[in-house]
């Protein structure tokens, strides 16, 4: 209770009741989880963001561009479920530049309100950059007479250009 002492001022993003508002897609925010409490997630301090989508969108949400390579985790909740044990999704890795940084690649969401948590693994805290962008669809058109390889790359078949760093190789005519 704060009856005998002044209640501490919550940092922006401290919990689901005081989230940092993502004002638009193509959002980027750099800060630290140090000084925040471990409200949700694994065991590290976490920072909570809130975004509202007016229409269905496919997004990339990541800490891939963080200034420090440390073990982040991302959690995504729907409205009313923020902080629950049942997130829509969680990510502990996925960035091509680091095994430790986290990525939701091409996550499809309906119109509505969502909460994102940036969390540190095993009590760690550090600087991070949270990026939220609309995913770029990968459209590969085969020339006449060509056939798709059916090769698994990234999260699905023929998905190399959906990776944060496109992954593909040159081929020679006739290959």
Coordinates of N, CA and C in Angstrom, one line a residue, residues 36-114:
X36 N 13.2 -1.5 -15.1 CA 11.8 -2.0 -15.2 C 11.7 -3.2 -14.3
X37 N 10.5 -3.5 -13.9 CA 10.2 -4.7 -13.1 C 10.0 -5.9 -14.1
X38 N 10.1 -7.1 -13.5 CA 9.7 -8.3 -14.2 C 8.2 -8.6 -13.9
X39 N 7.4 -8.0 -14.7 CA 5.9 -8.2 -14.6 C 5.4 -9.4 -15.3
X40 N 5.9 -9.7 -16.4 CA 5.4 -10.8 -17.3 C 6.6 -11.5 -17.9
X41 N 6.3 -12.6 -18.6 CA 7.4 -13.3 -19.4 C 8.2 -14.2 -18.5
X42 N 9.5 -14.3 -18.8 CA 10.4 -15.3 -18.2 C 10.8 -14.8 -16.9
X43 N 11.9 -14.1 -16.8 CA 12.5 -13.7 -15.5 C 13.2 -12.4 -15.6
X44 N 13.2 -11.7 -16.7 CA 13.9 -10.4 -16.8 C 12.9 -9.3 -16.8
X45 N 13.4 -8.1 -16.6 CA 12.6 -6.9 -16.7 C 11.9 -6.8 -18.1
X46 N 10.7 -6.3 -18.1 CA 10.0 -6.2 -19.4 C 9.4 -4.9 -19.6
X47 N 9.2 -4.5 -20.9 CA 8.6 -3.2 -21.3 C 7.4 -3.6 -22.2
X48 N 6.3 -2.9 -21.9 CA 5.0 -3.2 -22.6 C 4.6 -2.1 -23.6
X49 N 4.3 -2.5 -24.8 CA 3.8 -1.6 -25.8 C 2.3 -2.0 -26.2
X50 N 1.6 -1.0 -26.7 CA 0.2 -1.2 -27.1 C 0.1 -0.7 -28.5
X51 N -0.5 -1.5 -29.4 CA -0.8 -1.0 -30.7 C -2.2 -1.4 -31.1
X52 N -2.9 -0.5 -31.9 CA -4.2 -0.7 -32.4 C -4.2 -0.7 -33.9
X53 N -4.7 -1.8 -34.5 CA -4.7 -1.9 -36.0 C -6.2 -1.7 -36.4
X54 N -6.4 -0.7 -37.3 CA -7.7 -0.4 -37.8 C -8.1 -1.4 -38.9
X55 N -7.2 -2.2 -39.4 CA -7.5 -3.2 -40.5 C -6.5 -4.4 -40.3
X56 N -6.9 -5.5 -40.9 CA -5.9 -6.6 -40.8 C -4.6 -6.3 -41.4
X57 N -3.5 -6.7 -40.8 CA -2.2 -6.4 -41.4 C -1.3 -7.6 -41.1
X58 N -0.2 -7.7 -41.9 CA 0.8 -8.7 -41.7 C 2.1 -7.9 -41.3
X59 N 2.6 -8.1 -40.1 CA 3.7 -7.3 -39.6 C 5.0 -8.1 -39.3
X60 N 6.1 -7.4 -39.3 CA 7.3 -7.9 -38.7 C 7.6 -7.1 -37.5
X61 N 7.8 -7.8 -36.4 CA 8.0 -7.2 -35.1 C 9.3 -7.7 -34.6
X62 N 10.3 -6.9 -34.2 CA 11.6 -7.4 -33.9 C 12.5 -6.5 -33.0
X63 N 13.5 -7.2 -32.4 CA 14.6 -6.5 -31.7 C 15.9 -6.6 -32.5
X64 N 15.8 -7.0 -33.8 CA 17.0 -7.3 -34.6 C 17.9 -6.2 -34.7
X65 N 17.5 -4.9 -34.7 CA 18.3 -3.8 -34.8 C 18.8 -3.2 -33.5
X66 N 18.8 -4.0 -32.4 CA 19.2 -3.5 -31.1 C 20.7 -3.2 -31.1
X67 N 21.0 -2.1 -30.3 CA 22.4 -1.7 -30.3 C 23.4 -2.7 -29.5
X68 N 22.8 -3.6 -28.8 CA 23.5 -4.6 -28.0 C 23.0 -6.0 -28.3
X69 N 23.9 -6.9 -28.5 CA 23.5 -8.3 -28.7 C 23.3 -9.0 -27.4
X70 N 22.1 -9.1 -27.0 CA 21.7 -9.8 -25.7 C 20.4 -10.6 -25.9
X71 N 20.1 -11.5 -25.0 CA 19.0 -12.4 -25.2 C 17.7 -11.8 -24.9
X72 N 17.0 -11.3 -25.9 CA 15.7 -10.7 -25.7 C 14.6 -11.8 -26.0
X73 N 13.4 -11.5 -25.5 CA 12.2 -12.3 -25.9 C 11.1 -11.3 -26.2
X74 N 10.2 -11.7 -27.1 CA 9.1 -10.9 -27.5 C 7.8 -11.8 -27.2
X75 N 6.8 -11.1 -26.6 CA 5.5 -11.7 -26.4 C 4.5 -10.8 -27.0
X76 N 3.4 -11.5 -27.6 CA 2.3 -10.7 -28.2 C 1.0 -11.2 -27.6
X77 N 0.2 -10.3 -27.1 CA -1.1 -10.6 -26.6 C -2.2 -9.8 -27.3
X78 N -3.4 -10.4 -27.3 CA -4.6 -9.7 -27.8 C -5.2 -8.9 -26.7
X79 N -6.1 -8.0 -27.0 CA -6.7 -7.1 -26.1 C -7.4 -7.9 -25.0
X80 N -7.2 -7.5 -23.7 CA -7.8 -8.2 -22.6 C -7.0 -9.4 -22.1
X81 N -5.9 -9.8 -22.8 CA -5.1 -10.9 -22.4 C -3.7 -10.5 -22.0
X82 N -3.4 -9.2 -22.0 CA -2.0 -8.7 -21.8 C -1.5 -9.3 -20.4
X83 N -0.4 -9.9 -20.5 CA 0.3 -10.4 -19.3 C -0.1 -11.8 -19.0
X84 N -1.1 -12.4 -19.7 CA -1.6 -13.7 -19.4 C -0.5 -14.8 -19.8
X85 N -0.8 -16.0 -19.3 CA 0.1 -17.1 -19.6 C -0.1 -17.6 -21.0
X86 N -1.1 -17.0 -21.8 CA -1.4 -17.5 -23.1 C -1.2 -16.4 -24.2
X87 N 0.0 -16.1 -24.5 CA 0.2 -15.1 -25.5 C -0.2 -15.6 -26.9
X88 N -0.5 -14.8 -27.8 CA -0.8 -15.2 -29.2 C 0.4 -15.8 -29.8
X89 N 1.6 -15.2 -29.4 CA 2.9 -15.7 -30.0 C 4.0 -15.2 -29.0
X90 N 5.1 -16.0 -29.1 CA 6.3 -15.5 -28.4 C 7.5 -15.9 -29.3
X91 N 8.6 -15.1 -29.1 CA 9.8 -15.3 -30.0 C 11.0 -15.1 -29.1
X92 N 11.9 -16.1 -29.2 CA 13.2 -16.0 -28.4 C 14.4 -15.8 -29.4
X93 N 14.2 -15.9 -30.7 CA 15.2 -15.8 -31.6 C 14.6 -15.5 -33.0
X94 N 15.4 -15.6 -34.0 CA 14.8 -15.4 -35.4 C 15.5 -14.4 -36.2
X95 N 16.4 -13.5 -35.6 CA 17.1 -12.5 -36.4 C 18.3 -13.2 -37.1
X96 N 18.5 -12.8 -38.3 CA 19.7 -13.4 -39.0 C 21.0 -12.9 -38.5
X97 N 21.0 -11.7 -37.9 CA 22.3 -11.1 -37.4 C 22.7 -11.6 -36.0
X98 N 21.8 -12.3 -35.3 CA 22.1 -12.7 -33.9 C 21.1 -13.8 -33.5
X99 N 21.6 -14.8 -32.9 CA 20.8 -15.9 -32.3 C 20.0 -15.3 -31.1
X100 N 20.5 -14.3 -30.4 CA 19.9 -13.8 -29.2 C 18.7 -12.9 -29.4
X101 N 18.7 -12.2 -30.5 CA 17.6 -11.2 -30.7 C 16.4 -11.8 -31.3
X102 N 15.2 -11.2 -31.1 CA 14.0 -11.8 -31.4 C 13.2 -11.2 -32.6
X103 N 12.4 -12.1 -33.2 CA 11.7 -11.6 -34.5 C 10.4 -12.4 -34.6
X104 N 9.3 -11.7 -34.8 CA 8.1 -12.2 -35.4 C 8.1 -11.8 -36.9
X105 N 8.2 -12.7 -37.8 CA 8.3 -12.4 -39.2 C 7.0 -12.8 -39.9
X106 N 6.4 -11.7 -40.5 CA 5.2 -12.0 -41.2 C 4.0 -12.5 -40.4
X107 N 3.8 -11.9 -39.2 CA 2.7 -12.4 -38.4 C 1.4 -11.6 -38.8
X108 N 0.4 -12.4 -39.1 CA -0.9 -11.9 -39.6 C -1.8 -11.6 -38.5
X109 N -2.3 -10.4 -38.4 CA -3.2 -10.0 -37.3 C -4.4 -9.3 -37.8
X110 N -5.5 -9.6 -37.1 CA -6.8 -9.0 -37.5 C -6.8 -7.6 -36.9
X111 N -7.8 -6.7 -37.3 CA -8.0 -5.4 -36.7 C -8.2 -5.6 -35.2
X112 N -7.7 -4.7 -34.4 CA -7.9 -4.8 -33.0 C -6.7 -4.3 -32.2
X113 N -6.7 -4.5 -30.9 CA -5.7 -3.9 -30.0 C -4.8 -5.1 -29.6
X114 N -3.5 -4.8 -29.6 CA -2.5 -5.8 -29.2 C -1.4 -5.2 -28.3

